[in-house]
Amino acid sequence: MNGSGASLGQGPSDPAITLKGYYVLQKRLEGVHLFPEGVDSLIWTPQKTGIFSIKSACLELAKASPHLMPDPIKGIWKGLIPPRIEMFAWLALLGKINTKDKLARMGIIREDENLCVLCESSPENYNHLLLHCPFSWKVWNSWLSIWNLKWTFPPTIREAFDQWKFINKGCFFKKVWAAIFFILIWTIWKERNARIFNNISCSPSQIFELALLRLRWWISGWTERFPYSFNDILHNPSCLMWVDSSSALTTPKPPKQIIHWEPPPEDHQKWNVDASVFNSPHRAAIGGVLRNSKGNFTCMFSSPIPPIEINYAEVLAIHRAIQISLRSQPTPNHPILIESDSHNAVKWSNDDNGGPWNLNFQLNFIRRAIKGGKVRIIHRGRGSNIVADLLAKQGHTRSDEFIAWI
Ligand SMILES: [Zn+2]
C-alpha cells in the first residue's frame, strides 16, 4: 500500500506522506471485522439486495456529484416515433451526437473542418445544427408558421424541448405536436448526413415536406382511423387537429370513399380544377383539365398565383377555368361542368353572395357565368381530381401560366 492514495505528486518514497497513508488505512480498517470461515463475495452496498444496478449507481453518483448529473429528460420515451429516433433525440438533447464540432475536439477531424454543412458559415455543434442554423431555422419556421406562431428559440435544443408545449388542441394534436419535434430534428440530422456522406442536398421546404411525410407515416402507427393522406396534410395542415371519434363526442369526417372521375353528359365539357399551397416558402398554384364526354383531354392549364389561402386559391382555379372556356373554347355552346374538391370554394361560387371579400371580383364573375346557364359548379372528392392536382403542383415550378388546347 506504499503511498496508496496519499502519494499523489509527492512520490511514494516521501516518508511523511507514506506514514499519513498508513494512518488513513488503519482508520478505515478499524470498523472492519473479518469472518475467516465465510466465503468472499462482492456486495453492492447501496442496494439492500447487495446486487449492483445501473439505477442505484446513477443515484449514488448524483448524490456524490450533483453538478455532473443532467436533469432527467421526460417526454421522449412515448412510443410516438420509432425507438431509434427516440434514442437519437435523447442523445441530441444530451449533446452526445457526433457533430463536427465534437469530432474536431476529439481529434477525429481537423479544427478547420468543423463548418456546418447546412449553412457553411458556423461551426457545427448540436445546438447550431438542430436549432440555430439558418437552414434548420427555416424548417422549424415552416411548422410554426402553419399555426401562426412566432418563437424566439432558446440557446439550447434541450431548453427548446422543455418549452415545446401546445395546449388546448386535443389529445391527438398533442401527440402530433410532441412527435414533430423529434421528426424535425431527425430529418435535419438525416439531411446533414446525406450532404456529408452522399453529396445529396434538399431545400428547407423539401425537408419540411419530408418531415410531414414521416409524420403521416408514423401517425399510422398510432391509429388506423386517421382519415387524411400526406397530400391532405400538405394542402391543409389543420386536418392534424382531427379528433378521434372513439375517444370524443365530436364526429369526424366520414371515412374516405374511393372516388373516380366520371365523364360529363353528352355534348358537355367538364373541368376538374385544383389548387396547391405550400407554406414554406409561401407560394400557391392552380391547375385544371377539361375533358369531353368520351374522357378525352381538350384543354389544360397550370399556373402560379400569389400566395393565398387554399380555399381562396380553389376559387381562383374555378374562375380561371371559366375564363379560359368563355374566351377561347373551340365549342363555346357546350355547357360546362366544373368539379372542385374544395367544399368552400364551390359553396361560395354557388351562393348569391358571401365568401371572402377580397375575392368579390372573381366570385361575381363566376356567379354571372352560372346565372348565364352555361356553367355548373359541383363539389367532388379528391379522387376524381388527380390530373388537376398534378397540374396545380406543377404550377409551383412555372414562372408564368401554361395553357394548352388539345
Ligand atoms: Zn448551419
mmCIF file of C-alpha atoms and ligand atoms in Angstrom:
data_model
loop_
_atom_site.group_PDB
_atom_site.id
_atom_site.type_symbol
_atom_site.label_atom_id
_atom_site.label_comp_id
_atom_site.label_asym_id
_atom_site.label_seq_id
_atom_site.Cartn_x
_atom_site.Cartn_y
_atom_site.Cartn_z
ATOM 1 C CA MET A 1 0.000 0.000 0.000
ATOM 2 C CA ASN A 2 3.065 2.116 -0.206
ATOM 3 C CA GLY A 3 1.801 5.651 -0.768
ATOM 4 C CA SER A 4 -1.603 4.447 -1.863
ATOM 5 C CA GLY A 5 -3.992 7.361 -2.308
ATOM 6 C CA ALA A 6 -1.718 9.700 -0.389
ATOM 7 C CA SER A 7 1.336 9.886 -2.543
ATOM 8 C CA LEU A 8 -0.010 11.983 -5.436
ATOM 9 C CA GLY A 9 2.557 14.450 -6.617
ATOM 10 C CA GLN A 10 4.980 13.579 -3.871
ATOM 11 C CA GLY A 11 6.357 10.173 -4.822
ATOM 12 C CA PRO A 12 5.970 7.005 -2.775
ATOM 13 C CA SER A 13 9.290 7.480 -1.073
ATOM 14 C CA ASP A 14 8.222 10.533 0.911
ATOM 15 C CA PRO A 15 8.164 9.090 4.472
ATOM 16 C CA ALA A 16 5.758 11.761 5.831
ATOM 17 C CA ILE A 17 3.143 11.030 3.183
ATOM 18 C CA THR A 18 3.587 7.253 3.446
ATOM 19 C CA LEU A 19 3.006 7.463 7.157
ATOM 20 C CA LYS A 20 -0.122 9.571 6.645
ATOM 21 C CA GLY A 21 -1.466 6.996 4.165
ATOM 22 C CA TYR A 22 -0.843 4.254 6.641
ATOM 23 C CA TYR A 23 -2.857 6.030 9.353
ATOM 24 C CA VAL A 24 -5.702 6.685 6.900
ATOM 25 C CA LEU A 25 -5.849 2.992 6.034
ATOM 26 C CA GLN A 26 -5.654 1.976 9.661
ATOM 27 C CA LYS A 27 -8.532 4.328 10.492
ATOM 28 C CA ARG A 28 -10.675 2.798 7.747
ATOM 29 C CA LEU A 29 -9.918 -0.740 8.814
ATOM 30 C CA GLU A 30 -10.911 -0.059 12.421
ATOM 31 C CA GLY A 31 -14.531 -0.884 11.700
ATOM 32 C CA VAL A 32 -13.757 -3.972 9.636
ATOM 33 C CA HIS A 33 -14.397 -7.367 11.224
ATOM 34 C CA LEU A 34 -13.141 -10.369 9.328
ATOM 35 C CA PHE A 35 -15.010 -13.676 9.222
ATOM 36 C CA PRO A 36 -12.367 -16.247 8.240
ATOM 37 C CA GLU A 37 -14.936 -19.022 7.965
ATOM 38 C CA GLY A 38 -17.118 -17.124 5.452
ATOM 39 C CA VAL A 39 -16.821 -17.186 1.637
ATOM 40 C CA ASP A 40 -15.577 -13.980 -0.017
ATOM 41 C CA SER A 41 -18.134 -12.217 -2.258
ATOM 42 C CA LEU A 42 -18.704 -8.851 -3.886
ATOM 43 C CA ILE A 43 -21.546 -6.842 -2.371
ATOM 44 C CA TRP A 44 -23.006 -3.605 -3.760
ATOM 45 C CA THR A 45 -23.794 -1.775 -0.537
ATOM 46 C CA PRO A 46 -26.075 0.992 -1.968
ATOM 47 C CA GLN A 47 -28.666 -1.735 -2.684
ATOM 48 C CA LYS A 48 -30.298 -3.694 0.106
ATOM 49 C CA THR A 49 -30.028 -6.789 -2.027
ATOM 50 C CA GLY A 50 -26.281 -6.243 -2.428
ATOM 51 C CA ILE A 51 -26.675 -6.588 -6.187
ATOM 52 C CA PHE A 52 -25.391 -3.893 -8.491
ATOM 53 C CA SER A 53 -27.863 -1.923 -10.645
ATOM 54 C CA ILE A 54 -27.335 0.996 -13.040
ATOM 55 C CA LYS A 55 -30.153 2.908 -11.372
ATOM 56 C CA SER A 56 -28.602 2.726 -7.911
ATOM 57 C CA ALA A 57 -25.180 3.610 -9.331
ATOM 58 C CA CYS A 58 -26.663 6.702 -11.018
ATOM 59 C CA LEU A 59 -28.385 7.682 -7.785
ATOM 60 C CA GLU A 60 -25.144 7.329 -5.848
ATOM 61 C CA LEU A 61 -23.287 9.330 -8.490
ATOM 62 C CA ALA A 62 -25.948 12.035 -8.403
ATOM 63 C CA LYS A 63 -25.626 12.248 -4.598
ATOM 64 C CA ALA A 64 -21.851 12.455 -4.761
ATOM 65 C CA SER A 65 -21.597 14.868 -7.719
ATOM 66 C CA PRO A 66 -24.976 16.510 -8.359
ATOM 67 C CA HIS A 67 -23.441 19.069 -10.740
ATOM 68 C CA LEU A 68 -22.314 16.271 -13.073
ATOM 69 C CA MET A 69 -25.740 14.703 -13.472
ATOM 70 C CA PRO A 70 -28.057 16.259 -16.081
ATOM 71 C CA ASP A 71 -31.733 16.649 -15.242
ATOM 72 C CA PRO A 72 -33.636 13.613 -16.403
ATOM 73 C CA ILE A 73 -35.328 14.228 -19.742
ATOM 74 C CA LYS A 74 -39.020 13.492 -19.568
ATOM 75 C CA GLY A 75 -41.298 13.090 -22.541
ATOM 76 C CA ILE A 76 -39.097 11.205 -25.006
ATOM 77 C CA TRP A 77 -39.944 7.558 -24.487
ATOM 78 C CA LYS A 78 -43.590 7.746 -25.512
ATOM 79 C CA GLY A 79 -43.586 5.401 -28.478
ATOM 80 C CA LEU A 80 -44.758 8.117 -30.870
ATOM 81 C CA ILE A 81 -41.773 7.591 -33.139
ATOM 82 C CA PRO A 82 -39.534 4.581 -33.810
ATOM 83 C CA PRO A 83 -37.205 3.706 -30.896
ATOM 84 C CA ARG A 84 -34.017 4.501 -32.856
ATOM 85 C CA ILE A 85 -35.276 8.057 -33.335
ATOM 86 C CA GLU A 86 -36.230 8.330 -29.680
ATOM 87 C CA MET A 87 -32.680 7.251 -28.936
ATOM 88 C CA PHE A 88 -31.297 9.831 -31.367
ATOM 89 C CA ALA A 89 -33.439 12.548 -29.741
ATOM 90 C CA TRP A 90 -32.247 11.546 -26.293
ATOM 91 C CA LEU A 91 -28.594 11.719 -27.358
ATOM 92 C CA ALA A 92 -29.197 15.002 -29.176
ATOM 93 C CA LEU A 93 -30.787 16.603 -26.112
ATOM 94 C CA LEU A 94 -27.799 15.497 -24.059
ATOM 95 C CA GLY A 95 -25.424 16.922 -26.678
ATOM 96 C CA LYS A 96 -23.988 13.477 -27.367
ATOM 97 C CA ILE A 97 -24.402 13.289 -31.124
ATOM 98 C CA ASN A 98 -21.256 13.287 -33.218
ATOM 99 C CA THR A 99 -21.350 16.744 -34.693
ATOM 100 C CA LYS A 100 -18.260 18.074 -36.467
ATOM 101 C CA ASP A 101 -17.511 20.359 -33.543
ATOM 102 C CA LYS A 102 -17.337 17.331 -31.252
ATOM 103 C CA LEU A 103 -15.327 15.277 -33.726
ATOM 104 C CA ALA A 104 -12.811 18.133 -34.029
ATOM 105 C CA ARG A 105 -12.469 18.296 -30.245
ATOM 106 C CA MET A 106 -11.835 14.559 -30.182
ATOM 107 C CA GLY A 107 -9.155 14.998 -32.832
ATOM 108 C CA ILE A 108 -11.021 12.876 -35.406
ATOM 109 C CA ILE A 109 -11.285 15.733 -37.896
ATOM 110 C CA ARG A 110 -9.285 18.924 -38.182
ATOM 111 C CA GLU A 111 -10.443 22.093 -36.408
ATOM 112 C CA ASP A 112 -10.866 23.866 -39.730
ATOM 113 C CA GLU A 113 -13.185 21.106 -40.980
ATOM 114 C CA ASN A 114 -15.898 21.760 -38.436
ATOM 115 C CA LEU A 115 -18.140 24.049 -40.509
ATOM 116 C CA CYS A 116 -21.853 23.267 -40.572
ATOM 117 C CA VAL A 117 -22.670 21.559 -43.858
ATOM 118 C CA LEU A 118 -26.137 23.145 -43.997
ATOM 119 C CA CYS A 119 -25.080 26.810 -43.894
ATOM 120 C CA GLU A 120 -21.292 26.550 -44.264
ATOM 121 C CA SER A 121 -20.861 29.609 -42.102
ATOM 122 C CA SER A 122 -20.770 28.436 -38.467
ATOM 123 C CA PRO A 123 -19.131 25.606 -36.532
ATOM 124 C CA GLU A 124 -21.398 22.582 -36.417
ATOM 125 C CA ASN A 125 -22.354 21.940 -32.813
ATOM 126 C CA TYR A 126 -25.584 20.228 -31.866
ATOM 127 C CA ASN A 127 -27.440 23.391 -30.852
ATOM 128 C CA HIS A 128 -26.455 25.158 -34.044
ATOM 129 C CA LEU A 129 -27.172 22.228 -36.334
ATOM 130 C CA LEU A 130 -30.584 21.314 -34.938
ATOM 131 C CA LEU A 131 -31.846 24.716 -33.887
ATOM 132 C CA HIS A 132 -29.989 27.889 -34.773
ATOM 133 C CA CYS A 133 -28.617 27.144 -38.233
ATOM 134 C CA PRO A 134 -30.421 29.407 -40.768
ATOM 135 C CA PHE A 135 -31.303 26.289 -42.769
ATOM 136 C CA SER A 136 -32.780 24.485 -39.753
ATOM 137 C CA TRP A 137 -34.486 27.652 -38.660
ATOM 138 C CA LYS A 138 -36.413 27.731 -41.955
ATOM 139 C CA VAL A 139 -37.552 24.159 -41.385
ATOM 140 C CA TRP A 140 -38.768 24.930 -37.839
ATOM 141 C CA ASN A 141 -40.432 28.077 -39.090
ATOM 142 C CA SER A 142 -42.346 26.136 -41.742
ATOM 143 C CA TRP A 143 -44.068 24.262 -38.958
ATOM 144 C CA LEU A 144 -44.584 27.261 -36.665
ATOM 145 C CA SER A 145 -45.968 29.484 -39.423
ATOM 146 C CA ILE A 146 -48.742 26.959 -40.116
ATOM 147 C CA TRP A 147 -50.031 27.692 -36.643
ATOM 148 C CA ASN A 148 -49.240 31.424 -36.797
ATOM 149 C CA LEU A 149 -46.637 31.082 -34.091
ATOM 150 C CA LYS A 150 -43.570 33.224 -33.592
ATOM 151 C CA TRP A 151 -40.924 31.812 -31.319
ATOM 152 C CA THR A 152 -37.549 33.080 -30.250
ATOM 153 C CA PHE A 153 -35.659 29.857 -29.875
ATOM 154 C CA PRO A 154 -33.761 29.414 -26.616
ATOM 155 C CA PRO A 155 -29.988 28.910 -26.549
ATOM 156 C CA THR A 156 -30.114 25.119 -26.419
ATOM 157 C CA ILE A 157 -32.086 22.316 -28.024
ATOM 158 C CA ARG A 158 -32.728 20.983 -24.508
ATOM 159 C CA GLU A 159 -34.449 24.230 -23.490
ATOM 160 C CA ALA A 160 -36.364 24.246 -26.779
ATOM 161 C CA PHE A 161 -37.615 20.752 -25.976
ATOM 162 C CA ASP A 162 -38.642 21.771 -22.454
ATOM 163 C CA GLN A 163 -40.617 24.696 -23.918
ATOM 164 C CA TRP A 164 -42.170 22.633 -26.724
ATOM 165 C CA LYS A 165 -45.744 22.605 -25.492
ATOM 166 C CA PHE A 166 -49.022 23.223 -27.246
ATOM 167 C CA ILE A 167 -52.162 23.235 -25.184
ATOM 168 C CA ASN A 168 -55.923 23.040 -25.711
ATOM 169 C CA LYS A 169 -55.887 21.294 -29.059
ATOM 170 C CA GLY A 170 -56.993 17.814 -28.152
ATOM 171 C CA CYS A 171 -55.316 14.564 -27.393
ATOM 172 C CA PHE A 172 -54.392 13.629 -30.967
ATOM 173 C CA PHE A 173 -52.885 17.013 -31.774
ATOM 174 C CA LYS A 174 -50.789 16.910 -28.601
ATOM 175 C CA LYS A 175 -49.241 13.716 -29.917
ATOM 176 C CA VAL A 176 -48.636 15.369 -33.300
ATOM 177 C CA TRP A 177 -47.039 18.339 -31.615
ATOM 178 C CA ALA A 178 -44.795 16.183 -29.459
ATOM 179 C CA ALA A 179 -43.793 13.929 -32.358
ATOM 180 C CA ILE A 180 -42.977 16.709 -34.802
ATOM 181 C CA PHE A 181 -40.191 17.966 -32.524
ATOM 182 C CA PHE A 182 -38.368 14.662 -32.874
ATOM 183 C CA ILE A 183 -39.238 14.326 -36.543
ATOM 184 C CA LEU A 184 -37.820 17.764 -37.373
ATOM 185 C CA ILE A 185 -34.511 17.209 -35.581
ATOM 186 C CA TRP A 186 -34.234 13.712 -37.093
ATOM 187 C CA THR A 187 -34.990 14.990 -40.598
ATOM 188 C CA ILE A 188 -32.439 17.807 -40.226
ATOM 189 C CA TRP A 189 -29.868 15.269 -38.997
ATOM 190 C CA LYS A 190 -30.593 12.961 -41.959
ATOM 191 C CA GLU A 191 -30.190 15.891 -44.345
ATOM 192 C CA ARG A 192 -26.860 16.734 -42.722
ATOM 193 C CA ASN A 193 -25.708 13.144 -43.181
ATOM 194 C CA ALA A 194 -26.971 12.979 -46.768
ATOM 195 C CA ARG A 195 -24.924 16.054 -47.615
ATOM 196 C CA ILE A 196 -21.773 14.768 -45.940
ATOM 197 C CA PHE A 197 -21.877 11.112 -46.933
ATOM 198 C CA ASN A 198 -23.924 11.034 -50.150
ATOM 199 C CA ASN A 199 -23.388 14.526 -51.539
ATOM 200 C CA ILE A 200 -27.165 14.939 -51.862
ATOM 201 C CA SER A 201 -28.948 18.068 -50.712
ATOM 202 C CA CYS A 202 -32.541 19.222 -50.360
ATOM 203 C CA SER A 203 -34.052 22.638 -49.783
ATOM 204 C CA PRO A 204 -35.636 23.547 -46.415
ATOM 205 C CA SER A 205 -39.116 23.258 -47.962
ATOM 206 C CA GLN A 206 -38.341 19.768 -49.282
ATOM 207 C CA ILE A 207 -37.016 18.803 -45.857
ATOM 208 C CA PHE A 208 -40.187 20.068 -44.278
ATOM 209 C CA GLU A 209 -42.351 18.063 -46.683
ATOM 210 C CA LEU A 210 -40.264 15.026 -45.853
ATOM 211 C CA ALA A 211 -40.906 15.664 -42.163
ATOM 212 C CA LEU A 212 -44.658 15.801 -42.828
ATOM 213 C CA LEU A 213 -44.388 12.593 -44.808
ATOM 214 C CA ARG A 214 -42.677 10.913 -41.836
ATOM 215 C CA LEU A 215 -45.308 12.335 -39.526
ATOM 216 C CA ARG A 216 -48.092 10.831 -41.646
ATOM 217 C CA TRP A 217 -46.271 7.534 -41.826
ATOM 218 C CA TRP A 218 -45.810 7.310 -38.055
ATOM 219 C CA ILE A 219 -49.338 8.501 -37.322
ATOM 220 C CA SER A 220 -50.452 5.256 -38.957
ATOM 221 C CA GLY A 221 -48.621 3.524 -36.111
ATOM 222 C CA TRP A 222 -50.779 5.316 -33.528
ATOM 223 C CA THR A 223 -54.138 4.827 -35.178
ATOM 224 C CA GLU A 224 -55.559 3.488 -38.412
ATOM 225 C CA ARG A 225 -58.564 5.770 -38.100
ATOM 226 C CA PHE A 226 -56.783 9.000 -39.048
ATOM 227 C CA PRO A 227 -58.555 9.692 -42.351
ATOM 228 C CA TYR A 228 -56.171 12.082 -44.082
ATOM 229 C CA SER A 229 -53.377 11.406 -46.527
ATOM 230 C CA PHE A 230 -49.978 13.056 -46.761
ATOM 231 C CA ASN A 231 -51.345 15.274 -49.542
ATOM 232 C CA ASP A 232 -54.235 16.302 -47.310
ATOM 233 C CA ILE A 233 -51.755 17.330 -44.605
ATOM 234 C CA LEU A 234 -49.635 19.187 -47.140
ATOM 235 C CA HIS A 235 -52.629 21.082 -48.539
ATOM 236 C CA ASN A 236 -54.401 21.668 -45.290
ATOM 237 C CA PRO A 237 -52.293 21.003 -42.190
ATOM 238 C CA SER A 238 -55.210 21.921 -39.933
ATOM 239 C CA CYS A 239 -56.506 18.382 -40.588
ATOM 240 C CA LEU A 240 -53.909 17.387 -37.988
ATOM 241 C CA MET A 241 -56.347 18.766 -35.419
ATOM 242 C CA TRP A 242 -58.515 15.761 -36.167
ATOM 243 C CA VAL A 243 -60.484 14.366 -33.244
ATOM 244 C CA ASP A 244 -60.772 10.621 -32.907
ATOM 245 C CA SER A 245 -64.471 9.754 -32.694
ATOM 246 C CA SER A 246 -63.746 6.769 -30.500
ATOM 247 C CA SER A 247 -62.286 8.993 -27.787
ATOM 248 C CA ALA A 248 -64.540 12.055 -28.030
ATOM 249 C CA LEU A 249 -68.086 13.058 -28.820
ATOM 250 C CA THR A 250 -67.109 15.202 -31.790
ATOM 251 C CA THR A 251 -67.910 13.480 -35.056
ATOM 252 C CA PRO A 252 -65.044 13.341 -37.543
ATOM 253 C CA LYS A 253 -65.481 13.311 -41.287
ATOM 254 C CA PRO A 254 -66.813 10.011 -42.618
ATOM 255 C CA PRO A 255 -64.223 7.562 -43.946
ATOM 256 C CA LYS A 256 -62.918 8.458 -47.366
ATOM 257 C CA GLN A 257 -64.604 6.818 -50.288
ATOM 258 C CA ILE A 258 -62.801 5.917 -53.451
ATOM 259 C CA ILE A 259 -63.994 8.445 -55.990
ATOM 260 C CA HIS A 260 -63.314 8.011 -59.677
ATOM 261 C CA TRP A 261 -63.590 10.528 -62.437
ATOM 262 C CA GLU A 262 -66.898 10.341 -64.254
ATOM 263 C CA PRO A 263 -67.483 11.690 -67.751
ATOM 264 C CA PRO A 264 -69.856 14.612 -68.277
ATOM 265 C CA PRO A 265 -73.121 14.119 -70.199
ATOM 266 C CA GLU A 266 -73.055 14.074 -73.997
ATOM 267 C CA ASP A 267 -72.164 17.488 -75.506
ATOM 268 C CA HIS A 268 -70.913 18.733 -72.148
ATOM 269 C CA GLN A 269 -67.346 19.586 -71.227
ATOM 270 C CA LYS A 270 -66.038 19.092 -67.719
ATOM 271 C CA TRP A 271 -63.263 20.914 -65.936
ATOM 272 C CA ASN A 272 -61.553 19.401 -62.949
ATOM 273 C CA VAL A 273 -59.728 22.172 -61.142
ATOM 274 C CA ASP A 274 -57.451 22.188 -58.147
ATOM 275 C CA ALA A 275 -55.094 24.395 -56.173
ATOM 276 C CA SER A 276 -51.890 23.750 -54.299
ATOM 277 C CA VAL A 277 -50.476 25.873 -51.500
ATOM 278 C CA PHE A 278 -47.077 25.409 -49.872
ATOM 279 C CA ASN A 279 -46.299 27.161 -46.660
ATOM 280 C CA SER A 280 -42.556 27.279 -46.874
ATOM 281 C CA PRO A 281 -41.728 29.161 -48.942
ATOM 282 C CA HIS A 282 -45.233 30.522 -49.080
ATOM 283 C CA ARG A 283 -46.441 30.006 -52.639
ATOM 284 C CA ALA A 284 -49.542 28.856 -54.470
ATOM 285 C CA ALA A 285 -50.534 27.491 -57.841
ATOM 286 C CA ILE A 286 -53.649 26.331 -59.658
ATOM 287 C CA GLY A 287 -54.356 23.835 -62.379
ATOM 288 C CA GLY A 288 -57.210 22.361 -64.349
ATOM 289 C CA VAL A 289 -58.040 19.870 -67.047
ATOM 290 C CA LEU A 290 -61.007 19.963 -69.441
ATOM 291 C CA ARG A 291 -62.429 16.707 -70.788
ATOM 292 C CA ASN A 292 -65.298 15.801 -73.071
ATOM 293 C CA SER A 293 -67.913 13.097 -72.580
ATOM 294 C CA LYS A 294 -65.521 10.484 -74.002
ATOM 295 C CA GLY A 295 -62.949 11.373 -71.374
ATOM 296 C CA ASN A 296 -60.548 12.943 -73.880
ATOM 297 C CA PHE A 297 -58.478 15.872 -72.680
ATOM 298 C CA THR A 298 -59.363 19.029 -74.587
ATOM 299 C CA CYS A 299 -57.560 21.679 -72.567
ATOM 300 C CA MET A 300 -55.321 22.019 -69.541
ATOM 301 C CA PHE A 301 -53.782 24.859 -67.588
ATOM 302 C CA SER A 302 -51.198 25.189 -64.860
ATOM 303 C CA SER A 303 -50.395 28.497 -63.302
ATOM 304 C CA PRO A 304 -48.501 30.031 -60.383
ATOM 305 C CA ILE A 305 -50.567 32.538 -58.375
ATOM 306 C CA PRO A 306 -49.694 34.860 -55.485
ATOM 307 C CA PRO A 307 -49.512 33.148 -52.077
ATOM 308 C CA ILE A 308 -53.043 32.745 -50.810
ATOM 309 C CA GLU A 309 -55.144 30.537 -48.533
ATOM 310 C CA ILE A 310 -56.043 27.168 -50.088
ATOM 311 C CA ASN A 311 -59.817 27.722 -50.413
ATOM 312 C CA TYR A 312 -59.208 31.128 -51.952
ATOM 313 C CA ALA A 313 -56.822 29.526 -54.407
ATOM 314 C CA GLU A 314 -59.529 26.995 -55.294
ATOM 315 C CA VAL A 315 -61.872 29.890 -56.158
ATOM 316 C CA LEU A 316 -59.188 31.293 -58.447
ATOM 317 C CA ALA A 317 -58.886 27.883 -60.124
ATOM 318 C CA ILE A 318 -62.635 27.831 -60.834
ATOM 319 C CA HIS A 319 -62.502 31.416 -62.032
ATOM 320 C CA ARG A 320 -59.587 30.700 -64.378
ATOM 321 C CA ALA A 321 -61.278 27.625 -65.868
ATOM 322 C CA ILE A 322 -64.401 29.644 -66.704
ATOM 323 C CA GLN A 323 -62.320 32.479 -68.139
ATOM 324 C CA ILE A 324 -60.422 30.105 -70.415
ATOM 325 C CA SER A 325 -63.627 28.409 -71.573
ATOM 326 C CA LEU A 326 -65.549 31.587 -72.237
ATOM 327 C CA ARG A 327 -62.691 33.303 -74.031
ATOM 328 C CA SER A 328 -61.281 30.552 -76.142
ATOM 329 C CA GLN A 329 -63.242 27.299 -76.028
ATOM 330 C CA PRO A 330 -63.457 25.986 -79.610
ATOM 331 C CA THR A 331 -67.016 24.760 -78.969
ATOM 332 C CA PRO A 332 -68.472 27.655 -76.974
ATOM 333 C CA ASN A 333 -72.025 26.321 -76.972
ATOM 334 C CA HIS A 334 -71.194 23.242 -74.962
ATOM 335 C CA PRO A 335 -72.343 23.541 -71.336
ATOM 336 C CA ILE A 336 -69.516 23.389 -68.839
ATOM 337 C CA LEU A 337 -69.321 21.445 -65.606
ATOM 338 C CA ILE A 338 -66.641 22.394 -63.126
ATOM 339 C CA GLU A 339 -65.598 19.993 -60.377
ATOM 340 C CA SER A 340 -63.619 21.194 -57.397
ATOM 341 C CA ASP A 341 -62.662 19.326 -54.268
ATOM 342 C CA SER A 342 -62.989 22.485 -52.160
ATOM 343 C CA HIS A 343 -66.355 22.464 -50.466
ATOM 344 C CA ASN A 344 -65.917 26.131 -49.512
ATOM 345 C CA ALA A 345 -64.983 27.313 -52.983
ATOM 346 C CA VAL A 346 -67.982 25.521 -54.502
ATOM 347 C CA LYS A 347 -70.349 26.884 -51.868
ATOM 348 C CA TRP A 348 -69.107 30.463 -52.264
ATOM 349 C CA SER A 349 -69.428 30.159 -56.040
ATOM 350 C CA ASN A 350 -72.985 28.815 -55.936
ATOM 351 C CA ASP A 351 -74.256 31.204 -53.232
ATOM 352 C CA ASP A 352 -75.666 34.539 -54.375
ATOM 353 C CA ASN A 353 -73.347 36.403 -52.056
ATOM 354 C CA GLY A 354 -70.847 35.854 -49.264
ATOM 355 C CA GLY A 355 -67.362 34.430 -49.456
ATOM 356 C CA PRO A 356 -64.099 36.283 -48.887
ATOM 357 C CA TRP A 357 -64.488 39.996 -49.621
ATOM 358 C CA ASN A 358 -61.173 40.137 -51.467
ATOM 359 C CA LEU A 359 -62.476 37.573 -53.968
ATOM 360 C CA ASN A 360 -65.636 39.546 -54.780
ATOM 361 C CA PHE A 361 -64.467 40.258 -58.303
ATOM 362 C CA GLN A 362 -63.777 36.610 -59.142
ATOM 363 C CA LEU A 363 -66.847 35.289 -57.289
ATOM 364 C CA ASN A 364 -69.168 37.739 -59.060
ATOM 365 C CA PHE A 365 -67.664 36.694 -62.376
ATOM 366 C CA ILE A 366 -68.301 33.025 -61.510
ATOM 367 C CA ARG A 367 -71.860 33.785 -60.351
ATOM 368 C CA ARG A 368 -72.672 35.649 -63.556
ATOM 369 C CA ALA A 369 -71.421 32.665 -65.557
ATOM 370 C CA ILE A 370 -73.600 30.300 -63.532
ATOM 371 C CA LYS A 371 -76.636 32.551 -63.957
ATOM 372 C CA GLY A 372 -75.979 32.602 -67.701
ATOM 373 C CA GLY A 373 -76.884 28.904 -67.645
ATOM 374 C CA LYS A 374 -73.721 27.603 -69.309
ATOM 375 C CA VAL A 375 -71.731 26.775 -66.206
ATOM 376 C CA ARG A 376 -72.442 24.476 -63.282
ATOM 377 C CA ILE A 377 -70.071 24.015 -60.369
ATOM 378 C CA ILE A 378 -70.113 20.929 -58.227
ATOM 379 C CA HIS A 379 -68.112 19.562 -55.339
ATOM 380 C CA ARG A 380 -66.427 16.217 -55.733
ATOM 381 C CA GLY A 381 -63.710 14.497 -53.696
ATOM 382 C CA ARG A 382 -60.052 14.486 -54.468
ATOM 383 C CA GLY A 383 -60.013 11.065 -56.105
ATOM 384 C CA SER A 384 -61.613 12.451 -59.250
ATOM 385 C CA ASN A 385 -59.117 15.264 -59.403
ATOM 386 C CA ILE A 386 -55.759 13.588 -59.750
ATOM 387 C CA VAL A 387 -54.736 15.225 -63.042
ATOM 388 C CA ALA A 388 -55.842 18.669 -61.868
ATOM 389 C CA ASP A 389 -53.933 18.126 -58.636
ATOM 390 C CA LEU A 390 -50.758 17.332 -60.589
ATOM 391 C CA LEU A 391 -51.207 20.359 -62.827
ATOM 392 C CA ALA A 392 -51.680 22.583 -59.776
ATOM 393 C CA LYS A 393 -48.491 21.227 -58.201
ATOM 394 C CA GLN A 394 -46.604 21.727 -61.469
ATOM 395 C CA GLY A 395 -47.647 25.366 -61.300
ATOM 396 C CA HIS A 396 -45.183 25.888 -58.442
ATOM 397 C CA THR A 397 -42.300 25.301 -60.795
ATOM 398 C CA ARG A 398 -43.568 27.624 -63.528
ATOM 399 C CA SER A 399 -42.690 31.284 -63.907
ATOM 400 C CA ASP A 400 -45.907 32.008 -65.836
ATOM 401 C CA GLU A 401 -49.110 30.344 -66.939
ATOM 402 C CA PHE A 402 -49.252 27.309 -69.185
ATOM 403 C CA ILE A 403 -52.436 26.733 -71.254
ATOM 404 C CA ALA A 404 -52.804 24.098 -73.944
ATOM 405 C CA TRP A 405 -55.758 23.206 -76.112
ATOM 406 C CA ILE A 406 -55.508 19.682 -77.414
HETATM 407 ZN ZN ZN B 1 -25.508 25.880 -40.108
#
